[in-house]
Coordinates of C-alpha atoms and ligand atoms in Angstrom, one line a residue:
M24 CA 91.7 -7.5 154.3
P25 CA 93.8 -4.7 154.2
S26 CA 92.8 -2.1 156.7
R27 CA 91.6 1.1 155.9
N28 CA 94.1 3.9 155.5
P29 CA 92.5 7.6 154.4
L30 CA 95.6 9.3 155.9
A31 CA 97.9 7.9 153.5
G32 CA 96.5 10.0 150.7
F33 CA 97.3 13.4 152.3
I34 CA 101.3 14.6 150.9
T35 CA 103.0 18.0 151.0
R36 CA 105.7 16.7 148.8
A37 CA 104.0 17.1 145.7
T38 CA 100.8 18.7 145.1
P39 CA 99.2 20.0 141.7
Q40 CA 99.9 23.6 140.9
S41 CA 96.1 23.8 140.8
Q42 CA 95.9 23.2 144.3
R43 CA 97.4 24.8 147.4
I44 CA 100.0 23.2 149.1
P45 CA 98.5 22.2 152.5
G46 CA 99.6 24.6 155.4
S47 CA 101.4 26.9 153.2
G48 CA 99.4 30.2 153.1
Q49 CA 99.6 29.9 148.9
V50 CA 97.0 32.2 147.3
P51 CA 95.4 31.8 143.5
N52 CA 97.4 33.6 141.1
S53 CA 95.7 35.0 137.7
A54 CA 96.1 32.2 135.7
G55 CA 94.5 29.1 138.0
G56 CA 97.3 28.3 139.8
Y57 CA 98.5 28.6 143.5
V58 CA 101.5 30.9 144.6
W59 CA 103.1 33.0 147.3
P60 CA 101.4 36.3 147.8
V61 CA 104.7 38.7 148.2
D62 CA 104.4 41.1 151.2
D63 CA 103.5 44.6 150.6
W64 CA 107.4 45.9 150.7
A65 CA 108.2 43.4 147.7
R66 CA 104.9 44.9 145.9
L67 CA 106.2 48.1 146.7
R68 CA 109.6 47.4 145.5
R69 CA 108.3 45.7 142.1
F70 CA 106.1 49.0 141.6
L71 CA 108.8 51.4 142.1
I72 CA 111.3 49.4 139.5
L73 CA 108.7 47.9 137.1
G74 CA 106.1 50.3 137.3
V75 CA 102.8 50.2 135.2
D76 CA 102.8 50.8 131.5
G77 CA 99.6 49.3 130.0
P78 CA 98.1 46.1 130.8
S79 CA 99.6 43.0 131.6
Y80 CA 98.8 39.5 130.0
Y81 CA 96.3 39.1 132.5
A82 CA 95.4 42.5 134.2
S83 CA 94.1 45.9 132.7
E84 CA 96.0 49.2 133.1
S85 CA 93.6 50.3 135.4
A86 CA 93.4 47.1 137.7
L87 CA 97.2 47.2 138.0
V88 CA 97.3 51.3 139.0
A89 CA 94.7 50.2 141.7
E90 CA 96.5 47.5 143.0
S91 CA 100.1 49.2 143.0
A92 CA 98.6 52.0 144.5
A93 CA 96.6 50.3 147.2
A94 CA 100.1 48.5 147.8
V95 CA 101.8 51.8 148.2
L96 CA 98.9 53.4 150.6
R97 CA 99.5 50.3 152.7
C98 CA 103.0 50.6 153.6
V99 CA 102.4 54.3 154.2
V100 CA 100.2 53.0 157.0
L101 CA 102.4 50.6 158.0
D102 CA 105.3 52.3 158.3
G103 CA 105.2 55.6 156.7
P104 CA 109.0 56.6 157.4
R105 CA 110.5 53.5 156.1
T106 CA 108.3 54.0 153.2
V107 CA 109.8 57.3 152.4
D108 CA 113.2 55.6 152.9
E109 CA 112.8 52.8 150.2
I110 CA 111.6 55.3 147.7
T111 CA 114.8 57.8 148.5
A112 CA 117.1 54.7 148.2
V113 CA 115.9 53.0 144.8
S114 CA 115.9 56.6 143.7
T115 CA 119.2 57.9 144.5
A116 CA 120.6 54.7 143.4
G117 CA 119.4 55.0 140.2
R118 CA 117.4 51.4 140.5
N119 CA 114.2 52.3 138.6
P120 CA 114.0 52.8 134.8
R121 CA 111.5 55.6 135.0
H122 CA 110.5 58.2 137.5
Q123 CA 106.8 57.9 137.3
P124 CA 106.3 55.2 139.9
V125 CA 108.7 56.7 142.6
I126 CA 107.3 60.6 142.3
F127 CA 103.8 59.0 142.5
A128 CA 104.8 57.2 145.6
L129 CA 106.5 60.2 147.1
A130 CA 103.4 61.9 146.6
A131 CA 101.2 59.6 148.2
C132 CA 103.5 59.8 151.5
A133 CA 103.4 63.7 151.4
A134 CA 99.8 63.4 152.0
A135 CA 100.0 60.8 154.8
H136 CA 98.1 61.4 158.0
D137 CA 101.3 60.9 160.3
P138 CA 102.7 64.3 160.2
D139 CA 106.2 62.9 160.5
T140 CA 105.8 60.8 157.0
R141 CA 104.7 64.0 155.3
A142 CA 107.5 66.0 156.9
R143 CA 110.1 63.0 155.9
A144 CA 108.4 62.8 151.9
L145 CA 108.9 67.0 151.9
A146 CA 112.4 66.8 152.9
A147 CA 113.3 64.1 150.4
L148 CA 111.7 66.3 147.2
P149 CA 115.5 67.5 146.5
A150 CA 116.8 64.0 146.4
V151 CA 113.9 62.1 144.6
C152 CA 112.9 65.2 142.5
R153 CA 116.8 66.0 141.3
T154 CA 115.3 67.8 138.0
G155 CA 112.6 70.7 136.6
T156 CA 110.8 67.7 134.9
H157 CA 110.8 65.6 137.8
L158 CA 109.3 68.6 140.3
F159 CA 106.4 69.0 137.5
L160 CA 105.5 65.5 137.8
F161 CA 105.4 65.5 141.6
A162 CA 103.2 69.0 141.6
G163 CA 100.4 66.7 139.2
Y164 CA 100.9 63.8 141.4
V165 CA 100.6 65.7 144.6
E166 CA 97.1 67.1 143.6
Q167 CA 95.5 63.6 143.4
F168 CA 96.2 63.2 146.8
R169 CA 96.2 66.7 148.7
G170 CA 96.1 70.1 148.6
W171 CA 98.5 72.6 149.0
G172 CA 98.9 73.7 152.4
R173 CA 101.8 75.5 153.9
G174 CA 104.4 72.3 154.2
L175 CA 104.0 71.3 150.7
R176 CA 104.8 75.1 149.6
R177 CA 107.4 75.4 151.9
A178 CA 108.9 72.5 150.3
V179 CA 109.0 73.8 147.1
A180 CA 110.1 77.0 147.6
D181 CA 113.1 75.1 149.5
W182 CA 113.7 73.3 146.1
Y183 CA 114.2 76.3 144.5
T184 CA 116.0 78.3 147.2
T185 CA 118.8 76.0 148.6
K186 CA 120.1 74.9 145.4
D187 CA 123.3 76.9 143.9
A188 CA 122.2 79.9 141.7
D189 CA 124.0 78.3 138.6
A190 CA 122.4 74.7 139.0
L191 CA 118.9 76.5 139.7
A192 CA 119.4 78.3 136.8
Y193 CA 120.3 75.4 134.7
Q194 CA 117.0 73.7 135.7
L195 CA 115.2 76.9 134.8
V196 CA 116.6 77.0 131.2
K197 CA 116.3 73.1 130.6
Y198 CA 112.9 72.4 132.1
Q199 CA 110.6 75.1 131.4
Q200 CA 107.6 73.0 131.4
R201 CA 106.1 70.0 131.5
D202 CA 102.6 68.0 131.9
G203 CA 101.0 71.3 132.3
W204 CA 103.2 72.6 134.7
S205 CA 105.5 75.4 134.7
H206 CA 108.2 77.0 136.9
R207 CA 105.8 80.3 136.6
D208 CA 103.1 78.1 138.3
L209 CA 105.3 76.6 140.6
L210 CA 106.6 79.7 141.9
R211 CA 103.2 81.5 141.9
L212 CA 102.0 78.5 144.7
A213 CA 105.0 78.3 146.6
K214 CA 106.2 81.9 146.9
P215 CA 109.8 81.6 147.5
R216 CA 111.8 84.5 149.1
P217 CA 115.2 84.3 148.4
E218 CA 117.5 87.4 149.5
R219 CA 116.6 90.4 147.4
D220 CA 118.5 90.8 144.4
S221 CA 120.8 87.7 144.8
A222 CA 121.6 85.4 142.0
T223 CA 118.8 83.0 143.2
D224 CA 116.4 86.1 142.9
L225 CA 117.5 87.2 139.8
A226 CA 117.1 83.6 138.1
L227 CA 113.5 83.3 139.6
R228 CA 112.6 86.6 138.4
W229 CA 114.1 85.2 134.6
A230 CA 111.8 82.3 135.2
V231 CA 108.7 84.2 135.5
G232 CA 109.6 86.8 133.0
K233 CA 110.7 89.6 135.0
A234 CA 114.2 89.4 135.2
E235 CA 114.9 92.5 132.4
V236 CA 115.7 95.9 133.7
N237 CA 115.9 98.4 130.7
G238 CA 116.3 95.6 128.0
A239 CA 118.9 93.9 129.8
L240 CA 119.4 91.4 132.6
P241 CA 121.2 92.6 135.5
A242 CA 125.2 91.8 136.2
G243 CA 124.2 89.3 139.1
T244 CA 122.0 87.0 136.8
P245 CA 123.3 83.5 136.5
R246 CA 125.7 83.3 133.6
I247 CA 123.8 80.8 131.7
L248 CA 120.6 83.0 131.4
H249 CA 122.8 85.6 129.7
A250 CA 124.2 82.9 127.5
H251 CA 120.5 81.9 126.9
R252 CA 119.6 85.2 125.8
S253 CA 122.4 85.3 123.6
A254 CA 121.2 81.9 122.1
Q255 CA 117.8 83.0 121.1
A256 CA 119.3 86.1 119.8
A257 CA 121.8 84.4 117.6
S258 CA 121.8 85.1 114.0
T259 CA 123.8 81.8 112.6
A260 CA 124.5 78.3 114.1
A261 CA 128.0 79.2 114.5
D262 CA 127.3 82.0 116.9
V263 CA 125.7 79.5 119.4
I264 CA 128.6 76.8 119.5
P265 CA 130.8 78.9 121.7
L266 CA 128.0 79.4 124.0
I267 CA 127.3 76.0 124.6
T268 CA 130.9 75.0 124.9
E269 CA 131.4 77.7 127.2
H270 CA 128.2 77.5 129.3
R271 CA 126.9 73.9 128.5
L272 CA 124.0 75.3 127.6
P273 CA 121.5 72.5 126.8
W274 CA 119.6 72.0 123.4
E275 CA 116.4 73.1 125.0
A276 CA 117.7 76.6 124.8
L277 CA 118.4 76.8 121.1
R278 CA 116.4 77.8 118.7
S279 CA 115.0 75.0 116.1
E280 CA 116.9 76.3 113.2
H281 CA 120.1 76.4 115.2
L282 CA 119.4 72.6 116.1
A283 CA 119.6 71.8 112.1
A284 CA 122.8 72.0 112.1
P285 CA 125.3 69.2 112.9
E286 CA 128.2 71.5 114.0
V287 CA 125.5 72.0 116.4
W288 CA 124.9 68.5 117.9
Q289 CA 128.8 68.0 117.8
A290 CA 129.0 70.8 120.2
L291 CA 126.5 69.3 122.2
I292 CA 127.7 65.9 122.5
P293 CA 130.2 66.5 125.8
V294 CA 127.4 68.7 127.7
T295 CA 124.1 66.5 127.0
G296 CA 122.9 64.1 129.6
L297 CA 123.4 60.6 128.8
G298 CA 120.1 59.7 128.8
A299 CA 119.3 62.6 126.0
L300 CA 122.8 61.3 124.4
V301 CA 121.2 57.8 123.9
R302 CA 118.1 58.7 123.0
N303 CA 119.2 60.9 120.0
L304 CA 121.8 58.7 118.4
G305 CA 119.6 58.3 115.6
R306 CA 118.8 61.8 115.3
M307 CA 122.3 62.6 114.8
T308 CA 123.0 60.0 112.9
A309 CA 120.6 61.3 110.4
N310 CA 121.7 64.4 110.2
G311 CA 125.1 63.5 109.8
T312 CA 126.6 64.2 113.3
L313 CA 127.3 60.7 113.6
A314 CA 129.3 59.2 110.7
P315 CA 131.8 55.8 110.6
G316 CA 135.1 57.3 112.6
S317 CA 133.6 61.5 112.5
P318 CA 135.0 63.2 115.3
G319 CA 131.4 63.2 116.5
T320 CA 131.3 59.3 116.4
H321 CA 134.7 59.4 118.4
A322 CA 133.2 61.7 121.0
V323 CA 130.1 59.6 121.6
L324 CA 131.8 56.4 122.2
A325 CA 134.0 57.8 124.8
R326 CA 130.8 58.9 126.7
L327 CA 129.3 55.5 126.6
A328 CA 132.6 53.9 127.5
D329 CA 133.0 56.2 130.9
T330 CA 131.5 54.2 133.2
G331 CA 132.1 56.3 136.4
A332 CA 130.0 58.9 134.3
I333 CA 127.3 56.1 133.4
R334 CA 126.8 55.5 137.0
S335 CA 126.7 59.1 138.5
A336 CA 124.4 60.0 135.7
R337 CA 122.1 57.1 137.0
L338 CA 121.8 55.9 133.3
H339 CA 119.3 52.7 133.6
P340 CA 120.2 49.7 131.5
I341 CA 116.7 49.8 129.9
A342 CA 117.2 53.2 128.7
V343 CA 120.5 51.9 127.2
L344 CA 118.3 48.7 125.8
A345 CA 115.8 50.7 124.5
A346 CA 118.5 52.9 122.3
L347 CA 120.2 50.0 121.5
I348 CA 116.9 48.5 120.2
T349 CA 115.8 51.8 118.2
Y350 CA 119.0 52.7 117.0
R351 CA 119.9 49.3 115.4
S352 CA 116.3 49.1 113.9
G353 CA 117.6 52.6 111.8
R354 CA 114.0 53.8 112.5
G355 CA 112.5 56.4 114.8
A356 CA 109.7 55.3 117.0
R357 CA 107.3 57.0 115.0
G358 CA 108.9 55.9 111.7
R359 CA 109.5 59.3 110.0
L360 CA 113.5 59.5 110.7
T361 CA 115.7 57.0 109.7
W362 CA 119.3 56.7 109.3
D363 CA 122.5 54.0 108.7
P364 CA 123.1 52.5 111.5
I365 CA 127.0 53.0 112.6
P366 CA 128.1 49.4 113.8
A367 CA 131.0 50.7 116.3
I368 CA 127.9 52.6 118.3
V369 CA 125.8 49.6 118.4
D370 CA 128.7 47.7 119.8
A371 CA 128.9 50.4 122.4
L372 CA 125.3 50.4 123.4
D373 CA 125.7 46.9 124.0
D374 CA 129.0 47.2 126.5
T375 CA 127.1 50.5 127.4
F376 CA 124.0 48.0 128.6
Y377 CA 126.5 46.0 131.2
R378 CA 128.5 48.9 132.2
A379 CA 125.0 50.4 133.8
F380 CA 124.4 47.7 136.1
A381 CA 126.7 48.1 139.2
S382 CA 129.5 46.1 138.8
V383 CA 129.0 42.5 140.0
K384 CA 131.3 40.2 142.6
P385 CA 130.0 37.4 140.7
A386 CA 128.7 33.8 143.2
G387 CA 131.0 31.1 140.9
V388 CA 128.5 28.5 141.4
R389 CA 126.7 26.2 139.0
T390 CA 123.5 28.3 137.6
L391 CA 120.5 27.4 135.7
A392 CA 119.0 30.7 134.1
A393 CA 115.5 29.2 133.2
L394 CA 113.2 32.0 130.8
D395 CA 109.3 31.7 131.1
V396 CA 108.9 32.4 127.4
S397 CA 104.9 31.3 128.0
G398 CA 102.1 33.5 126.5
S399 CA 101.7 35.6 129.6
M400 CA 105.1 36.7 129.2
S401 CA 104.7 38.1 126.1
G402 CA 101.9 40.4 127.0
G403 CA 102.1 44.2 128.0
V404 CA 105.9 46.0 128.0
V405 CA 108.2 46.9 130.5
A406 CA 109.1 50.6 131.5
G407 CA 107.0 51.9 128.7
V408 CA 109.8 50.2 125.9
P409 CA 108.2 49.7 122.9
G410 CA 108.3 46.0 122.2
L411 CA 110.1 45.2 125.2
T412 CA 107.9 42.6 126.6
P413 CA 108.6 41.0 129.7
R414 CA 109.8 37.7 127.6
L415 CA 112.4 39.9 125.9
A416 CA 113.4 41.5 129.1
S417 CA 114.0 38.0 130.6
A418 CA 116.5 37.6 128.2
A419 CA 118.2 40.7 128.8
M420 CA 118.5 39.9 132.3
A421 CA 119.8 36.6 131.7
A422 CA 122.3 37.9 129.4
V423 CA 123.5 39.9 132.6
T424 CA 123.8 36.6 134.4
L425 CA 125.7 35.0 131.5
A426 CA 128.4 38.0 131.7
T427 CA 128.9 37.7 135.1
E428 CA 128.8 34.2 136.2
P429 CA 131.4 31.6 134.7
E430 CA 129.2 28.5 134.8
V431 CA 125.6 29.2 133.6
I432 CA 123.4 27.3 131.2
T433 CA 120.4 28.7 129.9
V434 CA 117.0 27.4 128.9
A435 CA 113.5 28.1 128.0
F436 CA 110.5 26.6 129.2
N437 CA 107.7 25.4 128.4
I438 CA 108.9 24.9 125.1
A439 CA 109.5 21.5 123.3
G440 CA 111.6 22.9 120.6
K441 CA 115.1 21.7 119.4
G442 CA 116.5 19.3 121.7
A443 CA 113.9 19.7 124.2
W444 CA 113.3 17.7 126.6
V445 CA 109.5 17.0 127.6
S446 CA 108.4 16.2 131.1
P447 CA 107.0 13.0 131.9
N448 CA 104.4 14.9 134.0
H449 CA 102.9 16.1 130.8
R450 CA 103.9 13.4 128.4
R451 CA 100.6 11.4 129.3
G452 CA 98.4 14.3 128.9
G453 CA 99.5 14.4 125.6
S454 CA 100.8 18.0 125.4
D455 CA 104.4 19.2 125.2
Y456 CA 105.5 20.9 128.3
G457 CA 109.3 21.0 128.0
I458 CA 112.9 22.7 128.4
T459 CA 114.5 24.0 125.3
P460 CA 117.9 24.7 125.5
L461 CA 119.0 27.9 124.7
P462 CA 122.7 28.1 123.4
L463 CA 123.6 31.7 124.7
S464 CA 126.6 33.1 124.8
R465 CA 128.6 35.7 126.9
R466 CA 129.9 36.8 123.3
Q467 CA 126.7 37.7 121.8
R468 CA 125.0 40.7 121.2
L469 CA 122.4 41.7 123.7
D470 CA 119.8 42.0 120.3
D471 CA 120.8 38.4 119.1
I472 CA 120.0 37.4 123.2
L473 CA 116.4 38.7 122.6
A474 CA 115.8 37.4 118.8
A475 CA 116.8 34.2 120.1
V476 CA 113.7 34.1 122.3
D477 CA 111.7 36.2 120.4
G478 CA 110.2 33.6 118.4
F479 CA 109.4 30.8 120.3
P480 CA 105.6 29.9 120.1
F481 CA 103.5 30.5 123.1
C482 CA 102.6 28.1 125.5
G483 CA 101.5 26.7 128.9
T484 CA 103.3 27.7 132.3
D485 CA 105.0 25.2 134.6
C486 CA 107.5 26.8 136.8
S487 CA 108.9 23.3 138.2
L488 CA 110.1 22.2 135.0
P489 CA 113.7 23.8 135.7
M490 CA 114.1 21.7 138.7
L491 CA 112.7 18.7 137.3
Y492 CA 114.8 18.9 134.1
A493 CA 118.1 19.7 136.1
L494 CA 117.1 16.2 138.0
E495 CA 116.4 14.0 135.0
R496 CA 119.4 15.3 133.3
G497 CA 121.5 14.7 136.2
L498 CA 122.9 18.5 136.0
A499 CA 124.5 19.8 139.0
V500 CA 122.9 23.0 139.7
D501 CA 123.5 25.3 142.9
H502 CA 121.4 28.1 141.7
F503 CA 118.3 28.0 139.8
V504 CA 117.2 31.7 138.3
V505 CA 113.6 31.7 137.2
Y506 CA 112.6 34.7 135.5
T507 CA 109.2 34.4 135.4
D508 CA 105.3 36.2 136.4
S509 CA 105.0 33.5 138.8
E510 CA 101.4 33.0 137.0
T511 CA 102.3 29.0 136.7
W512 CA 99.7 26.3 137.1
A513 CA 100.2 23.7 134.7
G514 CA 102.5 21.1 136.7
D515 CA 102.0 18.2 138.9
I516 CA 104.3 19.4 141.2
H517 CA 104.7 22.8 143.1
P518 CA 108.3 24.7 141.7
A519 CA 109.2 24.9 145.6
Q520 CA 108.4 21.0 145.9
A521 CA 110.4 20.2 142.6
L522 CA 113.2 22.6 144.3
Q523 CA 113.1 20.3 147.4
R524 CA 113.3 17.1 145.7
Y525 CA 116.2 18.2 143.8
R526 CA 117.7 19.0 147.0
E527 CA 117.0 15.4 148.6
R528 CA 117.7 13.5 145.7
T529 CA 121.2 15.1 145.0
G530 CA 122.3 16.5 148.0
I531 CA 123.1 19.8 146.9
A532 CA 121.7 22.7 148.9
A533 CA 120.2 24.7 146.1
R534 CA 118.9 27.8 145.9
L535 CA 116.4 29.7 143.7
T536 CA 115.9 33.3 142.8
V537 CA 112.8 34.2 141.6
V538 CA 113.3 37.5 139.1
A539 CA 109.8 39.2 138.9
M540 CA 109.3 40.5 135.2
V541 CA 105.6 41.7 135.9
S542 CA 104.6 44.4 138.7
N543 CA 102.0 41.7 140.2
G544 CA 101.5 40.3 143.9
F545 CA 102.9 36.5 143.0
T546 CA 105.8 34.5 143.7
I547 CA 106.8 31.2 143.4
A548 CA 109.3 31.4 146.3
D549 CA 108.3 30.2 149.5
P550 CA 108.7 32.8 152.0
A551 CA 109.3 30.3 154.7
D552 CA 112.7 28.7 152.7
A553 CA 115.8 30.8 153.4
G554 CA 116.9 29.2 150.2
M555 CA 114.5 31.1 148.1
L556 CA 114.9 34.9 146.8
D557 CA 112.4 37.2 145.1
V558 CA 114.0 40.2 143.2
V559 CA 112.4 42.6 141.0
G560 CA 114.1 42.3 137.4
F561 CA 115.9 45.4 136.2
D562 CA 116.1 46.5 139.2
T563 CA 120.1 47.6 138.7
A564 CA 120.9 46.1 142.3
A565 CA 119.5 42.5 141.2
P566 CA 122.4 41.1 139.6
Q567 CA 124.6 42.0 142.9
L568 CA 121.8 40.8 145.2
M569 CA 121.2 37.5 143.5
A570 CA 125.0 36.7 143.2
D571 CA 125.4 37.5 146.9
F572 CA 122.6 35.3 147.7
A573 CA 123.8 32.3 145.4
A574 CA 127.0 32.4 147.0
G575 CA 125.5 32.4 150.7
R576 CA 126.9 36.0 151.4
L577 CA 123.4 37.7 152.3
Ligands
CA625 CA1 102.2 32.2 131.9

């Protein structure tokens, strides 16, 4: 008779995802599986980069806002100065697609109990809130956390008075009001005291409508304010063109009837910010400024190819991707404006997307890029771009890896499409959890790459499949990259255990990067395993971080 051995059933090498790996510190995700919680700093970074824009597949918008804000506030308590530094670092490097999350987080820091944190947050105001629009956004958020005490008033006053007067005047002309705030409102609260009759003083008087003396601007007033006045008084579009060219007068300073003229837009192309330029390509094509081979098109193509300018303008790849999707469709977001897309501009936007990431020193290792195309990855939008689901955004991020690494295999899971491999773990259950090869090429245009993952049906989620697939197919992989929301639940083995099995059986010290595509609190990366990394999707710093990690340079 065999002796009883109750301990023989306890295994830590393969645990169903519906159960916690014993002793691991895993927590339940929203899908009924167990994963690791990310720490508050990682959660902060996910929020700063991915933000909250509507609901995700599993959570309402208000729940996501509450969770994200709570993580920000916990970071402020844990280490307020570090929180300010993280916010400043993300913002000044332009790693965030949108400004709302970073400015919201800075406003929270400006209301910290700790006086050092408050002072540091207010000192970071000019670095994080670089434009008038940013400042208005901050003014709204900060009232959600605190009142207008002396420190806050002084910081806002300094925002106005420490700038070069011409730079200040440009901000005053370009961003007059937004979100219920105007410079007049802020100046009334902050009461800056520039030197009497200095250029700054005259500019601020202009902002509150008190600049004119005897029906004219005083001589010391910044020149762009004179130009603004001339543009407003100009009778023809031809009169405003020299003002634009000579003073870099932004389109906000022009009258709408002048903006209808293509030659005005032609003049605006060299002086318009890159973000506004890519957003207005459809409009400029519709009004005839851009046509195949036109001087306007030539000027736009030159700007889109200027990598240095793209970086210093902090043009985010998501903004380029959004512009590409809209421009190529030939139809504006609200559907009223239509145009015939110019192929050269579509191609240029495709190149600009890659230029907008910092140039990456490749890892040069064998890489398997696995895209989670499950149902939950099709819920919600990334960075407020209409139609850009986490699934499509993953494809765009995978395109960056394809463009930088020499040896990449790309697959989608869990989907048993054409040429699929079906996991034996699931075969017996009668379902078809599989891996489908995605034949993507670095020569494909981004919109084709997105289209390749758009057509898949929705299915369940098992994030261990990429490793099991590589093992069964005998693929040598140094670096697994999984693009997911970590809402995995369906497998007989956890992804971290599958990676361990892969390492043991192949002898390859394979690493795993989890690219978070939703701002939740979960990861399949075991924090105790130095061979696993968690990065945030669409962080412009992510591709280099992943390459350094994969190459063992971290
Ligand atoms: Ca899922």
